[in-house]
GROMACS .gro file of C-alpha atoms in nm:
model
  214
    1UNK     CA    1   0.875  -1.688   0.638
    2UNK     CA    2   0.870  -1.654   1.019
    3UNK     CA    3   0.709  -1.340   1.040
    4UNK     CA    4   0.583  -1.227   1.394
    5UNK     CA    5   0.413  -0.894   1.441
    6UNK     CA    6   0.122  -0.634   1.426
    7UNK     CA    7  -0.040  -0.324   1.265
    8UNK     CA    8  -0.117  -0.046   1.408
    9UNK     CA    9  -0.473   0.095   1.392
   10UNK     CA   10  -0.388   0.454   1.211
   11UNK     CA   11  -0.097   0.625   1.053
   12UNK     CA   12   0.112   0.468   0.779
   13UNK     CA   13   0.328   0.142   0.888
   14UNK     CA   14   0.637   0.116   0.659
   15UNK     CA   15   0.721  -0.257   0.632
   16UNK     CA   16   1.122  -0.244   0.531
   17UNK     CA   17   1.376  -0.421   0.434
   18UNK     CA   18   1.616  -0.550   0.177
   19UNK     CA   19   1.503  -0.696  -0.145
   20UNK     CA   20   1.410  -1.031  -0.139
   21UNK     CA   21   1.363  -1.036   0.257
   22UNK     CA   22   1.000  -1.106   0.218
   23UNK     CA   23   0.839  -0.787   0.239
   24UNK     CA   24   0.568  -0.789  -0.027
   25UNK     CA   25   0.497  -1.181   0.046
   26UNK     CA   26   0.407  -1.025   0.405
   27UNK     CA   27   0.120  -0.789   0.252
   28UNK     CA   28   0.029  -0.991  -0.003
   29UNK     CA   29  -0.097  -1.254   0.308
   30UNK     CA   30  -0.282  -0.946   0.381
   31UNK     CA   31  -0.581  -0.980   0.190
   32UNK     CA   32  -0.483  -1.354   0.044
   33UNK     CA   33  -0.326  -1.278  -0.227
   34UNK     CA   34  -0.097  -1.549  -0.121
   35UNK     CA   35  -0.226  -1.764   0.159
   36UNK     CA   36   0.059  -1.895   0.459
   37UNK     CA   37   0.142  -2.271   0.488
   38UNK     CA   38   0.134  -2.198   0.869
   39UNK     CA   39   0.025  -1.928   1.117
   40UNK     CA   40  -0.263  -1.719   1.104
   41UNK     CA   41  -0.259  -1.343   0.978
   42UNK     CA   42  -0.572  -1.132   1.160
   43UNK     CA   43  -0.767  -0.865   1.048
   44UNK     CA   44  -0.948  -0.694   1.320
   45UNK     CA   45  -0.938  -1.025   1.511
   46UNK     CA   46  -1.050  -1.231   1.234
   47UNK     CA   47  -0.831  -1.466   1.045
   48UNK     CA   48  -0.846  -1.382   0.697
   49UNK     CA   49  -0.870  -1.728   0.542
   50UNK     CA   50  -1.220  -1.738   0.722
   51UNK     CA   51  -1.346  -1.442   0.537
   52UNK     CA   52  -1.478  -1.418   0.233
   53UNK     CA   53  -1.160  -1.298  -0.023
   54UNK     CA   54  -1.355  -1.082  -0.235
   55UNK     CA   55  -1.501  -0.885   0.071
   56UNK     CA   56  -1.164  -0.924   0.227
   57UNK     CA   57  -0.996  -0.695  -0.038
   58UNK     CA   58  -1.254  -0.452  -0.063
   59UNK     CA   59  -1.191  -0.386   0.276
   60UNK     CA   60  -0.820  -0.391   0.276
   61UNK     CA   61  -0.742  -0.233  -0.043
   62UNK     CA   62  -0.394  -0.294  -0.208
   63UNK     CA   63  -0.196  -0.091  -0.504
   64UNK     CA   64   0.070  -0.290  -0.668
   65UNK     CA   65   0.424  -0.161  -0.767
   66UNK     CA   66   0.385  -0.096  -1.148
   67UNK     CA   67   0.035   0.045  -1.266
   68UNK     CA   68  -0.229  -0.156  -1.313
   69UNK     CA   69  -0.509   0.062  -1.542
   70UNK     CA   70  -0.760  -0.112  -1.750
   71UNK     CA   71  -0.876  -0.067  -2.061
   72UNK     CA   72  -1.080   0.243  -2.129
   73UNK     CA   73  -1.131   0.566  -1.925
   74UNK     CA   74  -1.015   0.649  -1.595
   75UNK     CA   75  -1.426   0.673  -1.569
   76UNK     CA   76  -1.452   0.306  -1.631
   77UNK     CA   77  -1.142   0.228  -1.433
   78UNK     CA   78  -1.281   0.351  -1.160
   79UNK     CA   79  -1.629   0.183  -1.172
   80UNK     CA   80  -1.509  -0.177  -1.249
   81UNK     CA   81  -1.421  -0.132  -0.895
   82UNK     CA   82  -1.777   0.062  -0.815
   83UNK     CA   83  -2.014  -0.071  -1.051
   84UNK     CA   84  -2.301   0.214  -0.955
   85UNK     CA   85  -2.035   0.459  -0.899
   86UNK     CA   86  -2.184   0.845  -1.010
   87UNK     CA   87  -2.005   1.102  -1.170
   88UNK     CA   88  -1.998   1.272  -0.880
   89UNK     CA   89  -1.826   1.055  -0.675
   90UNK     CA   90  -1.561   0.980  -0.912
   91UNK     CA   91  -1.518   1.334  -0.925
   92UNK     CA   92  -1.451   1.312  -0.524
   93UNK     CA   93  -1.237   1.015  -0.555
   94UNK     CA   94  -1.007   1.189  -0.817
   95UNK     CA   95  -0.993   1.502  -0.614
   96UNK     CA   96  -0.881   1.272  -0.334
   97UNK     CA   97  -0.598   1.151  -0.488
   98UNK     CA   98  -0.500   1.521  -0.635
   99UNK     CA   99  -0.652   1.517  -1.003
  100UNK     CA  100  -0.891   1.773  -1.206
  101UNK     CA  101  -1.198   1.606  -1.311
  102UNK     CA  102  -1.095   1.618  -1.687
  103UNK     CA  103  -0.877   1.309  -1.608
  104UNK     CA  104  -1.234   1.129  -1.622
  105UNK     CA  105  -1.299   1.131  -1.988
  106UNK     CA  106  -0.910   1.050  -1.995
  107UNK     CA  107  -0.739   0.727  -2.133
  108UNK     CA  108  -0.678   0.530  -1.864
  109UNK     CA  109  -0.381   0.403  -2.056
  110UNK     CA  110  -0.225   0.708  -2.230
  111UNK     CA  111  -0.137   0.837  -1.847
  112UNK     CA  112   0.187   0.905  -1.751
  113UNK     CA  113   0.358   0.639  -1.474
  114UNK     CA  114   0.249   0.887  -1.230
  115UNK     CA  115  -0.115   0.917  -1.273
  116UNK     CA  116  -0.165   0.584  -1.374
  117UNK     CA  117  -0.082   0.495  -0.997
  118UNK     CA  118  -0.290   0.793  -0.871
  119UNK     CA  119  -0.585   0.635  -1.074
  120UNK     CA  120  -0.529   0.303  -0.939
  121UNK     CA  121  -0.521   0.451  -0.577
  122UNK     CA  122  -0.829   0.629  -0.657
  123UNK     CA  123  -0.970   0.287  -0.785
  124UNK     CA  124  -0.895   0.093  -0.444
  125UNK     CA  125  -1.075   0.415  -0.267
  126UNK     CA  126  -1.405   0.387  -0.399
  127UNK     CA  127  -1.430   0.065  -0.246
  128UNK     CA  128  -1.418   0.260   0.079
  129UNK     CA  129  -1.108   0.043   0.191
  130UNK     CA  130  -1.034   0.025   0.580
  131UNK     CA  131  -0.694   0.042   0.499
  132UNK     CA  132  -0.479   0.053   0.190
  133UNK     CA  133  -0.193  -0.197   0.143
  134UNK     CA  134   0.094  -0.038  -0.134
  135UNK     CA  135   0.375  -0.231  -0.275
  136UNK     CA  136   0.685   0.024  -0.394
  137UNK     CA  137   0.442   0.195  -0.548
  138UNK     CA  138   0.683   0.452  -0.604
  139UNK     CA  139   0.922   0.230  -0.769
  140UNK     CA  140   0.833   0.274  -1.154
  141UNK     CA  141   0.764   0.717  -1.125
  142UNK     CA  142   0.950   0.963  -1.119
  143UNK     CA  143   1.104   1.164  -0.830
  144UNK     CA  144   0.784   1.438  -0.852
  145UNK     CA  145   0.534   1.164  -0.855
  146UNK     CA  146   0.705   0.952  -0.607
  147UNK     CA  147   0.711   1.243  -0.284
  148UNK     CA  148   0.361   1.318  -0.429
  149UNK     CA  149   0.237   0.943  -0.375
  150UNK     CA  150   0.432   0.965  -0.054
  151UNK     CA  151   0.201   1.284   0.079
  152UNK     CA  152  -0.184   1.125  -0.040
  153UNK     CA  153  -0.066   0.829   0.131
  154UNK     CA  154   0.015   1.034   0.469
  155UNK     CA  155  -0.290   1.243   0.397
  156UNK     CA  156  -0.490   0.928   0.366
  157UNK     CA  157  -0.365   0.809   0.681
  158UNK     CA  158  -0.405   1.115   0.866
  159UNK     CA  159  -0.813   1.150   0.757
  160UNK     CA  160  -0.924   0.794   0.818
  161UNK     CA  161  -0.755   0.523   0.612
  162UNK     CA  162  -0.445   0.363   0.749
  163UNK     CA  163  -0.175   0.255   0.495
  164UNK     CA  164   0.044  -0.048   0.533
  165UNK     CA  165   0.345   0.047   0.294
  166UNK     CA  166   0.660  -0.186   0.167
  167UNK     CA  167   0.962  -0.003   0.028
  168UNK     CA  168   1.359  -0.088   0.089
  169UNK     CA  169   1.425   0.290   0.049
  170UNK     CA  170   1.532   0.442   0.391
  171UNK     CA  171   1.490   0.795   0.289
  172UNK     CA  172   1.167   0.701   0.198
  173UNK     CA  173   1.075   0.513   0.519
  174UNK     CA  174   1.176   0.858   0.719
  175UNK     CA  175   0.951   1.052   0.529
  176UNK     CA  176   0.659   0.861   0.569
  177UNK     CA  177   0.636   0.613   0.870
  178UNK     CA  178   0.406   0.652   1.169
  179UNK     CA  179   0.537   0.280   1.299
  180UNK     CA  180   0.803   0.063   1.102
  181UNK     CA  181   0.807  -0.345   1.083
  182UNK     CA  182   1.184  -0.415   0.993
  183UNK     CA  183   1.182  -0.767   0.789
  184UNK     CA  184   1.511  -0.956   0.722
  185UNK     CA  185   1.569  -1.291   0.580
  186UNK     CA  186   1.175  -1.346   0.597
  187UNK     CA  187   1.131  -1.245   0.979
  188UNK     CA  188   1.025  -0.927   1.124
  189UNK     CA  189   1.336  -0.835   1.335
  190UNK     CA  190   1.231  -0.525   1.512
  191UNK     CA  191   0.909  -0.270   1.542
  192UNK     CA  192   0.822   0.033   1.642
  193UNK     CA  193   0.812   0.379   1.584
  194UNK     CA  194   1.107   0.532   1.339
  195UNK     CA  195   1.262   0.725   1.607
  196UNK     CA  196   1.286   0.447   1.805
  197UNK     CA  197   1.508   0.246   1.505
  198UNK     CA  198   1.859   0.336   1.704
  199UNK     CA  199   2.086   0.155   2.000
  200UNK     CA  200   1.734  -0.104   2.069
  201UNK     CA  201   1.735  -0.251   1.742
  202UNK     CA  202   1.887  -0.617   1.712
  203UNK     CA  203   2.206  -0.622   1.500
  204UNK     CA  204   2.081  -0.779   1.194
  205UNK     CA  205   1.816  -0.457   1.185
  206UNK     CA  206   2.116  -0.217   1.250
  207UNK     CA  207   2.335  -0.358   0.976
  208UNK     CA  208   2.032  -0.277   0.734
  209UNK     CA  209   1.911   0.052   0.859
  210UNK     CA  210   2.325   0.152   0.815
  211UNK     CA  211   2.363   0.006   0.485
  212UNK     CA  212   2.630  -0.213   0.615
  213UNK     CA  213   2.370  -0.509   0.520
  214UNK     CA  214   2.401  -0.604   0.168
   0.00000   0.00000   0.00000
């Protein structure tokens, strides 16, 4: 990759782009889940191979594409991540993510595609992220559980956690992008905010965002 570019502090930043350009190897360098063989990716100023990777992705939190529950309840799903977690505070971090506090006593692995990925949201959250990395994680629910993702994620980002999110779906990137990183081929070819994705944006960008790209 030859990936040049930068986050914004707040809102949700839609990385896009076609499959296979390189979008989820981009946030996966995020919070080292895979680690550059040149350049330097910053957090806050800090170049993430010099922190700690454990504390690194408690504080940049990341939700994969499919579900990823554990065994047992959603209870003990959500304090793997929070060891001393209380009831209580589960409670809040389901509520957060827009389910009852029955789900608790739930099977974490009897949930439909839907709530499996709220509970794995909620599971990054009680790690108190600074901001939330997701990877299509609309990609595997249904249409109801995909716009519903699509508005905790805005909600999140309009409260206090920013969310960096990949997804090759345009409609999608309308709906929910503060400030969009447009990656082709493994570079980031244009940024900015989506209203600003017109007449300014390099051809290779404008043969994507008008489906003439394949």
């Amino acid at each position: 990759m030859d990936a040049t570019g930068d986050v914004p502090e707040g809102g949700v930043t839609v990385i896009v782009g076609p499959s296979g350009s390189g979008k989820s190897t981009l946030l996966r360098c995020c919070n080292r889940l895979e680690v550059p063989d040149r350049g330097t990716v910053r957090f806050r100023g800090s170049d993430v191979t010099t922190l700690d990777p454990l504390t690194l992705r408690r504080r940049v939190g990341m939700v994969f594409q499919r579900p990823t529950p554990f065994a047992g309840t959603v209870r003990d799903n959500l304090q793997i991540a929070e060891p001393a977690l209380t009831d209580h505070a589960a409670v809040l971090a389901l509520e957060r993510v827009g389910l009852a506090p029955p789900f608790l006593d739930r099977d974490a692995r009897e949930l439909s595609g839907g709530e499996a990925q709220r509970i794995c949201l909620a599971r990054t959250l009680v790690t108190r992220p600074e901001v939330v990395l997701m990877d299509e994680v609309t990609s595997s629910v249904d249409p109801a559980a995909r716009l519903a993702l699509e508005g905790l994620a805005s909600g999140l980002a309009a409260v206090d956690v920013p969310v960096v999110w990949v997804t090759h779906d345009l409609d999608q990137m309308r709906r929910v992008a503060d400030h969009v990183l447009v990656v082709i081929g493994g570079r980031v070819v244009h940024a900015g905010p989506p209203g600003r994705l017109g007449s300014d944006a390099p051809d290779e960008a404008q043969q994507f965002l008008t489906g003439e790209a394949a």
